[in-house]
Amino acid sequence: MDDCIIIGGGPAGLTAAIYLARFHLSVRILDCGTSRAALIPTTHNHAGFPEGIKGTDLLARMREQAEKYGALREEVRAERIEPQDGSFTVVTGNACFEARTVLLATGVFNRHPPGMDDALHDEALKRGLLRYCPICDGYEVTDKRVGVIGTSDHGMKEAIFLRGFTNDIMLISPDAEHDLDQECLDKLDGHGVKRVDGPCGDYALEGESIAVTVADGTLRFDSIYPALGSIIRSDLAVGAGAKATEEGCLEVDDHMRTSVPGLFAAGDVVLGLDQISHAMGQAGVAATTIRNELAERRSLKR
Ligand SMILES: Cc1cc2nc3c(=O)[nH]c(=O)nc-3n(C[C@H](O)[C@H](O)[C@H](O)COP(=O)(O)OP(=O)(O)OC[C@H]3O[C@@H](n4cnc5c(N)ncnc54)[C@H](O)[C@@H]3O)c2cc1C
């Protein structure tokens, strides 16, 4: 039986693995290899890398560090978490793993722009023509032409956040018409955010620009940010009985404990900033709490 099974090998899961392995605990990471961090062409806001670092390079360094201290990593998708009295079974396609504690660090999946071809999506992301994280890379679009695909409160907030970097912002409805109440419209007007109805489609990469066609014609931008929300990958924990918000983010206490004893969560799957630094910080807290709880259980047994 492992001391901890970590589901998810992104920045949260790998940070927890480094901490736990260095606490002399046995740790196994189950990871199906779809970290959002792997999509980052170069992160410029992650502290300690003045010239930036590619997401895949950061993950490779963290994997190396975790494995150096003895963390085991299996490239596999976890299908189910079964809580027992004081332990867990984690079921994958063809195996079962037992652990005293489980940390869920499965992240989220960003919804893509409607009708965008996968190959074009990936190429646009690589070239910074498509971006998902204004907190991370709003700086890179300073004074550029920016399109935000979204509407309602979420689209309005993303557009206004980006207004802090450029005054050339267009909020594009993903559907035929925007869904904006008067309060949203007033705020957008107050910040000088332009709007156009959709539906949007026929995306094209044209040199340094990305083009999108809406009902009125074709628009060109230096970058487009989809503001279409995310799918929170919390179903395994919810299936094991953990409480989640309406959107699906796992609810945790200050020590990253879910509502199921022994089941912890960290990173984007928990309500928070959706940043590497936050994922790492939460994982450090979770790992230290796991260590302390296991030490307590062992001392009670003596
Ligand atoms: C384009 C882009 C640019 C970004 N730029 C930055 C930036 O510059 N700075 C910054 O701080 N943040 C940035 N972010 C956000 C950052 O990537 C995330 O906040 C971070 O990756 C969250 O880490 P995590 O470990 O919680 O989740 P993730 O990194 O998404 O990792 C989750 C892991 O769980 C695994 N998993 C999921 N379900 C299962 C399962 N059932 N079984 C096994 N494994 C599973 C996945 O395969 C994945 O490896 C960016 C995000 C995107 C999309």
mmCIF file of C-alpha atoms and ligand atoms in Angstrom:
data_model
loop_
_atom_site.group_PDB
_atom_site.id
_atom_site.type_symbol
_atom_site.label_atom_id
_atom_site.label_comp_id
_atom_site.label_asym_id
_atom_site.label_seq_id
_atom_site.Cartn_x
_atom_site.Cartn_y
_atom_site.Cartn_z
ATOM 1 C CA MET A 1 0.000 0.000 0.000
ATOM 2 C CA ASP A 2 1.345 3.462 -0.936
ATOM 3 C CA ASP A 3 1.258 6.350 1.503
ATOM 4 C CA CYS A 4 -0.229 8.539 -1.220
ATOM 5 C CA ILE A 5 -1.514 8.149 -4.753
ATOM 6 C CA ILE A 6 -1.451 11.401 -6.679
ATOM 7 C CA ILE A 7 -3.822 11.529 -9.635
ATOM 8 C CA GLY A 8 -2.441 14.082 -12.096
ATOM 9 C CA GLY A 9 1.152 14.891 -13.022
ATOM 10 C CA GLY A 10 0.931 18.625 -13.708
ATOM 11 C CA PRO A 11 2.531 21.358 -11.549
ATOM 12 C CA ALA A 12 0.245 20.547 -8.579
ATOM 13 C CA GLY A 13 0.699 16.768 -8.634
ATOM 14 C CA LEU A 14 4.440 16.924 -9.257
ATOM 15 C CA THR A 15 5.047 19.497 -6.512
ATOM 16 C CA ALA A 16 3.160 17.300 -4.044
ATOM 17 C CA ALA A 17 5.185 14.282 -5.213
ATOM 18 C CA ILE A 18 8.484 16.107 -4.586
ATOM 19 C CA TYR A 19 7.400 17.109 -1.067
ATOM 20 C CA LEU A 20 5.977 13.692 -0.150
ATOM 21 C CA ALA A 21 8.974 11.745 -1.473
ATOM 22 C CA ARG A 22 11.270 14.047 0.484
ATOM 23 C CA PHE A 23 9.197 13.287 3.619
ATOM 24 C CA HIS A 24 10.311 9.628 3.071
ATOM 25 C CA LEU A 25 6.778 8.616 2.096
ATOM 26 C CA SER A 26 5.919 6.200 -0.716
ATOM 27 C CA VAL A 27 4.181 8.053 -3.524
ATOM 28 C CA ARG A 28 2.758 6.968 -6.863
ATOM 29 C CA ILE A 29 1.659 9.415 -9.553
ATOM 30 C CA LEU A 30 -0.998 8.258 -12.023
ATOM 31 C CA ASP A 31 -0.996 10.630 -14.994
ATOM 32 C CA CYS A 32 -2.624 10.505 -18.409
ATOM 33 C CA GLY A 33 -0.355 13.250 -19.808
ATOM 34 C CA THR A 34 -2.699 16.148 -20.651
ATOM 35 C CA SER A 35 -1.366 18.881 -18.371
ATOM 36 C CA ARG A 36 -2.460 22.397 -19.310
ATOM 37 C CA ALA A 37 1.104 23.418 -18.494
ATOM 38 C CA ALA A 38 2.278 21.379 -21.512
ATOM 39 C CA LEU A 39 0.342 23.834 -23.731
ATOM 40 C CA ILE A 40 2.330 26.865 -22.573
ATOM 41 C CA PRO A 41 4.678 27.925 -25.409
ATOM 42 C CA THR A 42 6.775 29.936 -22.905
ATOM 43 C CA THR A 43 5.662 31.168 -19.505
ATOM 44 C CA HIS A 44 6.996 34.596 -18.594
ATOM 45 C CA ASN A 45 5.267 35.087 -15.248
ATOM 46 C CA HIS A 46 6.560 31.994 -13.470
ATOM 47 C CA ALA A 47 9.105 33.285 -10.959
ATOM 48 C CA GLY A 48 12.728 32.193 -11.243
ATOM 49 C CA PHE A 49 12.954 32.112 -15.046
ATOM 50 C CA PRO A 50 13.727 35.664 -16.232
ATOM 51 C CA GLU A 51 13.831 34.567 -19.880
ATOM 52 C CA GLY A 52 10.729 32.374 -19.458
ATOM 53 C CA ILE A 53 10.464 28.604 -19.696
ATOM 54 C CA LYS A 54 8.497 26.280 -21.981
ATOM 55 C CA GLY A 55 5.696 24.457 -20.186
ATOM 56 C CA THR A 56 7.013 21.062 -21.315
ATOM 57 C CA ASP A 57 10.525 21.906 -20.023
ATOM 58 C CA LEU A 58 9.159 22.942 -16.636
ATOM 59 C CA LEU A 59 7.198 19.683 -16.371
ATOM 60 C CA ALA A 60 10.263 17.620 -17.395
ATOM 61 C CA ARG A 61 12.350 19.287 -14.671
ATOM 62 C CA MET A 62 9.676 18.638 -12.061
ATOM 63 C CA ARG A 63 9.276 14.990 -13.122
ATOM 64 C CA GLU A 64 13.047 14.513 -12.852
ATOM 65 C CA GLN A 65 13.055 16.056 -9.369
ATOM 66 C CA ALA A 66 10.146 13.894 -8.145
ATOM 67 C CA GLU A 67 11.675 10.699 -9.552
ATOM 68 C CA LYS A 68 15.098 11.552 -8.066
ATOM 69 C CA TYR A 69 13.551 11.233 -4.578
ATOM 70 C CA GLY A 70 11.733 8.001 -5.384
ATOM 71 C CA ALA A 71 8.264 8.995 -6.607
ATOM 72 C CA LEU A 72 6.871 6.401 -9.028
ATOM 73 C CA ARG A 73 4.996 7.587 -12.113
ATOM 74 C CA GLU A 74 2.573 5.533 -14.195
ATOM 75 C CA GLU A 75 1.271 6.853 -17.508
ATOM 76 C CA VAL A 76 -2.292 5.797 -17.052
ATOM 77 C CA ARG A 77 -5.784 7.252 -16.614
ATOM 78 C CA ALA A 78 -7.433 6.695 -13.246
ATOM 79 C CA GLU A 79 -11.039 5.587 -13.698
ATOM 80 C CA ARG A 80 -12.368 5.469 -10.144
ATOM 81 C CA ILE A 81 -11.511 6.162 -6.507
ATOM 82 C CA GLU A 82 -13.033 3.763 -3.984
ATOM 83 C CA PRO A 83 -12.762 4.945 -0.378
ATOM 84 C CA GLN A 84 -12.535 2.225 2.286
ATOM 85 C CA ASP A 85 -12.155 2.625 6.017
ATOM 86 C CA GLY A 86 -8.846 4.533 6.318
ATOM 87 C CA SER A 87 -7.578 3.752 2.801
ATOM 88 C CA PHE A 88 -8.429 4.004 -0.902
ATOM 89 C CA THR A 89 -8.379 1.823 -4.006
ATOM 90 C CA VAL A 90 -7.696 3.671 -7.236
ATOM 91 C CA VAL A 91 -8.878 1.766 -10.287
ATOM 92 C CA THR A 92 -7.310 2.206 -13.742
ATOM 93 C CA GLY A 93 -8.176 0.392 -16.983
ATOM 94 C CA ASN A 94 -6.294 -2.765 -16.019
ATOM 95 C CA ALA A 95 -5.009 -2.384 -12.452
ATOM 96 C CA CYS A 96 -5.938 -1.390 -8.915
ATOM 97 C CA PHE A 97 -3.672 0.569 -6.570
ATOM 98 C CA GLU A 98 -4.097 0.874 -2.819
ATOM 99 C CA ALA A 99 -3.105 3.917 -0.785
ATOM 100 C CA ARG A 100 -3.582 5.436 2.641
ATOM 101 C CA THR A 101 -4.350 8.845 1.102
ATOM 102 C CA VAL A 102 -5.177 10.224 -2.357
ATOM 103 C CA LEU A 103 -4.414 13.665 -3.776
ATOM 104 C CA LEU A 104 -6.474 14.722 -6.776
ATOM 105 C CA ALA A 105 -4.579 17.147 -9.050
ATOM 106 C CA THR A 106 -6.402 16.564 -12.323
ATOM 107 C CA GLY A 107 -6.747 20.186 -13.455
ATOM 108 C CA VAL A 108 -9.276 21.553 -15.947
ATOM 109 C CA PHE A 109 -9.867 21.545 -19.699
ATOM 110 C CA ASN A 110 -10.493 24.878 -21.474
ATOM 111 C CA ARG A 111 -13.429 24.928 -23.901
ATOM 112 C CA HIS A 112 -12.169 25.637 -27.428
ATOM 113 C CA PRO A 113 -13.639 28.267 -29.786
ATOM 114 C CA PRO A 114 -16.696 26.802 -31.525
ATOM 115 C CA GLY A 115 -15.946 25.158 -34.856
ATOM 116 C CA MET A 116 -12.152 25.575 -34.613
ATOM 117 C CA ASP A 117 -10.206 22.724 -36.187
ATOM 118 C CA ASP A 118 -7.821 20.986 -33.706
ATOM 119 C CA ALA A 119 -4.694 21.367 -35.860
ATOM 120 C CA LEU A 120 -5.332 25.083 -36.403
ATOM 121 C CA HIS A 121 -6.074 25.452 -32.680
ATOM 122 C CA ASP A 122 -2.755 23.907 -31.662
ATOM 123 C CA GLU A 123 -0.760 25.917 -34.209
ATOM 124 C CA ALA A 124 -2.462 29.178 -33.150
ATOM 125 C CA LEU A 125 -1.710 28.399 -29.494
ATOM 126 C CA LYS A 126 1.945 27.692 -30.280
ATOM 127 C CA ARG A 127 2.284 31.040 -32.095
ATOM 128 C CA GLY A 128 0.497 33.117 -29.432
ATOM 129 C CA LEU A 129 -2.358 33.885 -31.842
ATOM 130 C CA LEU A 130 -4.686 32.060 -29.472
ATOM 131 C CA ARG A 131 -4.312 32.509 -25.714
ATOM 132 C CA TYR A 132 -6.245 31.239 -22.723
ATOM 133 C CA CYS A 133 -4.831 33.040 -19.733
ATOM 134 C CA PRO A 134 -4.833 36.854 -19.566
ATOM 135 C CA ILE A 135 -3.319 36.751 -16.058
ATOM 136 C CA CYS A 136 -0.374 34.798 -17.526
ATOM 137 C CA ASP A 137 0.190 36.535 -20.834
ATOM 138 C CA GLY A 138 -1.882 39.736 -20.999
ATOM 139 C CA TYR A 139 1.490 41.520 -20.905
ATOM 140 C CA GLU A 140 2.362 39.973 -24.283
ATOM 141 C CA VAL A 141 -0.673 41.629 -25.936
ATOM 142 C CA THR A 142 0.105 45.127 -24.664
ATOM 143 C CA ASP A 143 -1.224 47.649 -27.252
ATOM 144 C CA LYS A 144 -2.221 44.822 -29.636
ATOM 145 C CA ARG A 145 -5.532 44.025 -31.374
ATOM 146 C CA VAL A 146 -7.320 41.497 -29.181
ATOM 147 C CA GLY A 147 -10.521 39.534 -29.766
ATOM 148 C CA VAL A 148 -12.311 37.846 -26.870
ATOM 149 C CA ILE A 149 -14.732 35.070 -27.845
ATOM 150 C CA GLY A 150 -17.362 35.055 -25.154
ATOM 151 C CA THR A 151 -20.384 36.793 -23.786
ATOM 152 C CA SER A 152 -22.425 37.308 -20.588
ATOM 153 C CA ASP A 153 -20.733 38.085 -17.302
ATOM 154 C CA HIS A 154 -17.711 35.854 -17.932
ATOM 155 C CA GLY A 155 -16.945 37.304 -21.375
ATOM 156 C CA MET A 156 -17.469 40.847 -20.085
ATOM 157 C CA LYS A 157 -15.044 40.325 -17.167
ATOM 158 C CA GLU A 158 -12.335 38.799 -19.374
ATOM 159 C CA ALA A 159 -12.618 41.649 -21.904
ATOM 160 C CA ILE A 160 -12.415 44.295 -19.183
ATOM 161 C CA PHE A 161 -9.428 42.548 -17.563
ATOM 162 C CA LEU A 162 -7.627 42.644 -20.911
ATOM 163 C CA ARG A 163 -8.493 46.328 -21.263
ATOM 164 C CA GLY A 164 -5.688 46.851 -18.717
ATOM 165 C CA PHE A 165 -3.224 45.886 -21.479
ATOM 166 C CA THR A 166 -4.699 47.337 -24.652
ATOM 167 C CA ASN A 167 -7.508 49.649 -25.708
ATOM 168 C CA ASP A 168 -8.242 47.614 -28.865
ATOM 169 C CA ILE A 169 -10.604 44.922 -27.575
ATOM 170 C CA MET A 170 -13.521 43.330 -29.406
ATOM 171 C CA LEU A 171 -15.929 41.016 -27.556
ATOM 172 C CA ILE A 172 -17.185 38.459 -30.091
ATOM 173 C CA SER A 173 -20.324 36.462 -29.375
ATOM 174 C CA PRO A 174 -19.759 32.724 -29.944
ATOM 175 C CA ASP A 175 -23.441 32.452 -30.935
ATOM 176 C CA ALA A 176 -25.613 34.520 -33.233
ATOM 177 C CA GLU A 177 -26.297 37.176 -30.597
ATOM 178 C CA HIS A 178 -24.626 38.423 -27.444
ATOM 179 C CA ASP A 179 -26.209 37.604 -24.101
ATOM 180 C CA LEU A 180 -25.393 40.811 -22.216
ATOM 181 C CA ASP A 181 -27.690 42.484 -19.696
ATOM 182 C CA GLN A 182 -27.761 46.255 -19.227
ATOM 183 C CA GLU A 183 -25.201 46.139 -16.406
ATOM 184 C CA CYS A 184 -22.740 44.242 -18.631
ATOM 185 C CA LEU A 185 -23.377 46.627 -21.523
ATOM 186 C CA ASP A 186 -22.784 49.673 -19.298
ATOM 187 C CA LYS A 187 -19.522 48.232 -17.981
ATOM 188 C CA LEU A 188 -18.287 47.351 -21.478
ATOM 189 C CA ASP A 189 -19.199 50.837 -22.729
ATOM 190 C CA GLY A 190 -17.498 52.403 -19.720
ATOM 191 C CA HIS A 191 -14.265 50.597 -20.654
ATOM 192 C CA GLY A 192 -14.571 51.218 -24.401
ATOM 193 C CA VAL A 193 -14.869 47.513 -25.290
ATOM 194 C CA LYS A 194 -16.315 47.022 -28.789
ATOM 195 C CA ARG A 195 -18.773 44.202 -29.484
ATOM 196 C CA VAL A 196 -19.807 42.129 -32.445
ATOM 197 C CA ASP A 197 -22.398 39.390 -32.830
ATOM 198 C CA GLY A 198 -21.466 35.909 -34.013
ATOM 199 C CA PRO A 199 -21.674 33.146 -34.774
ATOM 200 C CA CYS A 200 -17.925 32.930 -35.217
ATOM 201 C CA GLY A 201 -16.177 30.452 -37.492
ATOM 202 C CA ASP A 202 -13.863 30.119 -40.528
ATOM 203 C CA TYR A 203 -10.728 30.818 -38.504
ATOM 204 C CA ALA A 204 -7.492 31.315 -40.434
ATOM 205 C CA LEU A 205 -3.883 32.031 -39.520
ATOM 206 C CA GLU A 206 -2.536 34.840 -41.692
ATOM 207 C CA GLY A 207 1.100 35.559 -40.868
ATOM 208 C CA GLU A 208 1.115 37.412 -37.542
ATOM 209 C CA SER A 209 -2.705 37.618 -37.386
ATOM 210 C CA ILE A 210 -5.613 35.329 -36.719
ATOM 211 C CA ALA A 211 -8.814 35.879 -38.697
ATOM 212 C CA VAL A 212 -12.322 34.969 -37.634
ATOM 213 C CA THR A 213 -15.484 35.341 -39.666
ATOM 214 C CA VAL A 214 -18.691 36.623 -38.049
ATOM 215 C CA ALA A 215 -22.053 37.489 -39.594
ATOM 216 C CA ASP A 216 -20.816 40.940 -40.698
ATOM 217 C CA GLY A 217 -17.531 39.817 -42.271
ATOM 218 C CA THR A 218 -13.979 38.811 -41.381
ATOM 219 C CA LEU A 219 -12.074 40.328 -38.436
ATOM 220 C CA ARG A 220 -8.338 40.129 -37.815
ATOM 221 C CA PHE A 221 -6.527 40.165 -34.469
ATOM 222 C CA ASP A 222 -3.018 39.796 -33.044
ATOM 223 C CA SER A 223 -4.468 37.385 -30.474
ATOM 224 C CA ILE A 224 -7.799 35.845 -29.606
ATOM 225 C CA TYR A 225 -8.740 34.788 -26.070
ATOM 226 C CA PRO A 226 -11.596 32.277 -25.774
ATOM 227 C CA ALA A 227 -13.607 33.086 -22.618
ATOM 228 C CA LEU A 228 -15.849 30.050 -22.781
ATOM 229 C CA GLY A 229 -15.175 28.499 -19.399
ATOM 230 C CA SER A 230 -13.604 25.173 -18.495
ATOM 231 C CA ILE A 231 -14.541 21.599 -17.797
ATOM 232 C CA ILE A 232 -13.364 20.863 -14.255
ATOM 233 C CA ARG A 233 -11.870 17.393 -14.018
ATOM 234 C CA SER A 234 -13.254 16.658 -10.548
ATOM 235 C CA ASP A 235 -15.526 13.712 -11.435
ATOM 236 C CA LEU A 236 -13.285 11.079 -9.752
ATOM 237 C CA ALA A 237 -13.395 12.882 -6.411
ATOM 238 C CA VAL A 238 -17.095 13.714 -6.735
ATOM 239 C CA GLY A 239 -17.730 10.021 -7.488
ATOM 240 C CA ALA A 240 -15.929 9.196 -4.238
ATOM 241 C CA GLY A 241 -18.247 11.536 -2.335
ATOM 242 C CA ALA A 242 -16.297 14.825 -2.296
ATOM 243 C CA LYS A 243 -18.261 18.082 -2.338
ATOM 244 C CA ALA A 244 -17.870 20.415 -5.308
ATOM 245 C CA THR A 245 -19.210 23.833 -6.305
ATOM 246 C CA GLU A 246 -21.955 24.138 -8.941
ATOM 247 C CA GLU A 247 -19.237 24.574 -11.622
ATOM 248 C CA GLY A 248 -17.495 21.398 -10.409
ATOM 249 C CA CYS A 249 -14.517 22.874 -8.487
ATOM 250 C CA LEU A 250 -13.643 20.740 -5.473
ATOM 251 C CA GLU A 251 -14.353 22.297 -2.104
ATOM 252 C CA VAL A 252 -11.393 22.091 0.273
ATOM 253 C CA ASP A 253 -10.456 23.484 3.680
ATOM 254 C CA ASP A 254 -7.334 25.573 4.369
ATOM 255 C CA HIS A 255 -5.236 22.378 4.391
ATOM 256 C CA MET A 256 -6.562 21.189 0.993
ATOM 257 C CA ARG A 257 -8.699 18.432 2.550
ATOM 258 C CA THR A 258 -11.853 17.577 0.581
ATOM 259 C CA SER A 259 -15.002 16.545 2.440
ATOM 260 C CA VAL A 260 -13.845 12.870 2.238
ATOM 261 C CA PRO A 261 -11.286 12.068 4.997
ATOM 262 C CA GLY A 262 -7.899 11.187 3.455
ATOM 263 C CA LEU A 263 -8.813 12.623 0.029
ATOM 264 C CA PHE A 264 -7.007 15.872 -0.810
ATOM 265 C CA ALA A 265 -7.073 18.175 -3.843
ATOM 266 C CA ALA A 266 -4.788 20.862 -5.281
ATOM 267 C CA GLY A 267 -4.342 22.954 -8.412
ATOM 268 C CA ASP A 268 -6.847 24.093 -11.015
ATOM 269 C CA VAL A 269 -9.382 21.402 -9.963
ATOM 270 C CA VAL A 270 -9.883 23.471 -6.789
ATOM 271 C CA LEU A 271 -11.471 26.923 -6.994
ATOM 272 C CA GLY A 272 -8.582 29.378 -7.333
ATOM 273 C CA LEU A 273 -6.352 31.440 -9.549
ATOM 274 C CA ASP A 274 -5.597 28.727 -12.155
ATOM 275 C CA GLN A 275 -1.902 29.552 -12.100
ATOM 276 C CA ILE A 276 1.216 27.406 -11.733
ATOM 277 C CA SER A 277 2.302 29.283 -8.603
ATOM 278 C CA HIS A 278 -1.071 28.704 -6.951
ATOM 279 C CA ALA A 279 -1.118 25.014 -7.945
ATOM 280 C CA MET A 280 2.357 24.567 -6.470
ATOM 281 C CA GLY A 281 1.487 26.427 -3.247
ATOM 282 C CA GLN A 282 -1.664 24.392 -2.703
ATOM 283 C CA ALA A 283 0.251 21.171 -3.389
ATOM 284 C CA GLY A 284 2.894 22.060 -0.788
ATOM 285 C CA VAL A 285 0.144 22.626 1.791
ATOM 286 C CA ALA A 286 -1.643 19.379 0.855
ATOM 287 C CA ALA A 287 1.559 17.304 0.972
ATOM 288 C CA THR A 288 2.548 18.639 4.383
ATOM 289 C CA THR A 289 -0.936 17.963 5.768
ATOM 290 C CA ILE A 290 -0.827 14.422 4.340
ATOM 291 C CA ARG A 291 2.547 13.889 6.013
ATOM 292 C CA ASN A 292 1.259 15.154 9.360
ATOM 293 C CA GLU A 293 -1.960 13.102 9.211
ATOM 294 C CA LEU A 294 -0.062 9.906 8.360
ATOM 295 C CA ALA A 295 2.429 10.568 11.188
ATOM 296 C CA GLU A 296 -0.507 11.040 13.582
ATOM 297 C CA ARG A 297 -2.157 7.800 12.445
ATOM 298 C CA ARG A 298 1.118 5.914 12.943
ATOM 299 C CA SER A 299 1.731 7.319 16.418
ATOM 300 C CA LEU A 300 -1.826 6.398 17.455
ATOM 301 C CA LYS A 301 -1.157 2.796 16.390
ATOM 302 C CA ARG A 302 1.944 2.460 18.569
HETATM 303 C C1 LIG B 1 -2.176 28.140 -23.062
HETATM 304 C C2 LIG B 1 -1.967 28.240 -21.571
HETATM 305 C C3 LIG B 1 -0.989 29.094 -21.075
HETATM 306 C C4 LIG B 1 -0.787 29.189 -19.707
HETATM 307 N N1 LIG B 1 0.218 30.010 -19.253
HETATM 308 C C5 LIG B 1 0.492 30.063 -17.946
HETATM 309 C C6 LIG B 1 1.555 30.877 -17.450
HETATM 310 O O1 LIG B 1 2.283 31.518 -18.218
HETATM 311 N N2 LIG B 1 1.735 30.946 -16.109
HETATM 312 C C7 LIG B 1 0.947 30.251 -15.220
HETATM 313 O O2 LIG B 1 1.167 30.336 -14.004
HETATM 314 N N3 LIG B 1 -0.048 29.448 -15.666
HETATM 315 C C8 LIG B 1 -0.298 29.339 -16.995
HETATM 316 N N4 LIG B 1 -1.336 28.547 -17.435
HETATM 317 C C9 LIG B 1 -2.147 27.812 -16.441
HETATM 318 C C10 LIG B 1 -1.387 26.568 -15.947
HETATM 319 O O3 LIG B 1 -1.056 25.760 -17.054
HETATM 320 C C11 LIG B 1 -2.256 25.798 -14.967
HETATM 321 O O4 LIG B 1 -2.676 26.657 -13.923
HETATM 322 C C12 LIG B 1 -1.477 24.618 -14.367
HETATM 323 O O5 LIG B 1 -1.050 23.734 -15.376
HETATM 324 C C13 LIG B 1 -2.363 23.892 -13.342
HETATM 325 O O6 LIG B 1 -1.677 22.774 -12.852
HETATM 326 P P1 LIG B 1 -2.469 21.477 -12.343
HETATM 327 O O7 LIG B 1 -1.409 20.539 -11.911
HETATM 328 O O8 LIG B 1 -3.541 21.868 -11.410
HETATM 329 O O9 LIG B 1 -3.239 20.923 -13.644
HETATM 330 P P2 LIG B 1 -2.636 20.412 -15.029
HETATM 331 O O10 LIG B 1 -1.343 21.038 -15.329
HETATM 332 O O11 LIG B 1 -3.709 20.568 -16.043
HETATM 333 O O12 LIG B 1 -2.363 18.872 -14.788
HETATM 334 C C14 LIG B 1 -3.400 17.960 -14.558
HETATM 335 C C15 LIG B 1 -2.890 16.572 -14.868
HETATM 336 O O13 LIG B 1 -3.863 15.609 -14.445
HETATM 337 C C16 LIG B 1 -3.916 14.570 -15.401
HETATM 338 N N5 LIG B 1 -5.207 13.881 -15.302
HETATM 339 C C17 LIG B 1 -6.460 14.403 -15.426
HETATM 340 N N6 LIG B 1 -7.390 13.441 -15.234
HETATM 341 C C18 LIG B 1 -6.699 12.300 -14.980
HETATM 342 C C19 LIG B 1 -7.082 10.959 -14.716
HETATM 343 N N7 LIG B 1 -8.379 10.600 -14.630
HETATM 344 N N8 LIG B 1 -6.112 10.028 -14.535
HETATM 345 C C20 LIG B 1 -4.804 10.366 -14.611
HETATM 346 N N9 LIG B 1 -4.373 11.628 -14.850
HETATM 347 C C21 LIG B 1 -5.310 12.575 -15.035
HETATM 348 C C22 LIG B 1 -3.729 15.280 -16.734
HETATM 349 O O14 LIG B 1 -3.264 14.374 -17.709
HETATM 350 C C23 LIG B 1 -2.672 16.328 -16.361
HETATM 351 O O15 LIG B 1 -1.357 15.852 -16.601
HETATM 352 C C24 LIG B 1 -1.579 28.429 -18.808
HETATM 353 C C25 LIG B 1 -2.572 27.576 -19.311
HETATM 354 C C26 LIG B 1 -2.774 27.471 -20.672
HETATM 355 C C27 LIG B 1 -3.821 26.552 -21.189
#
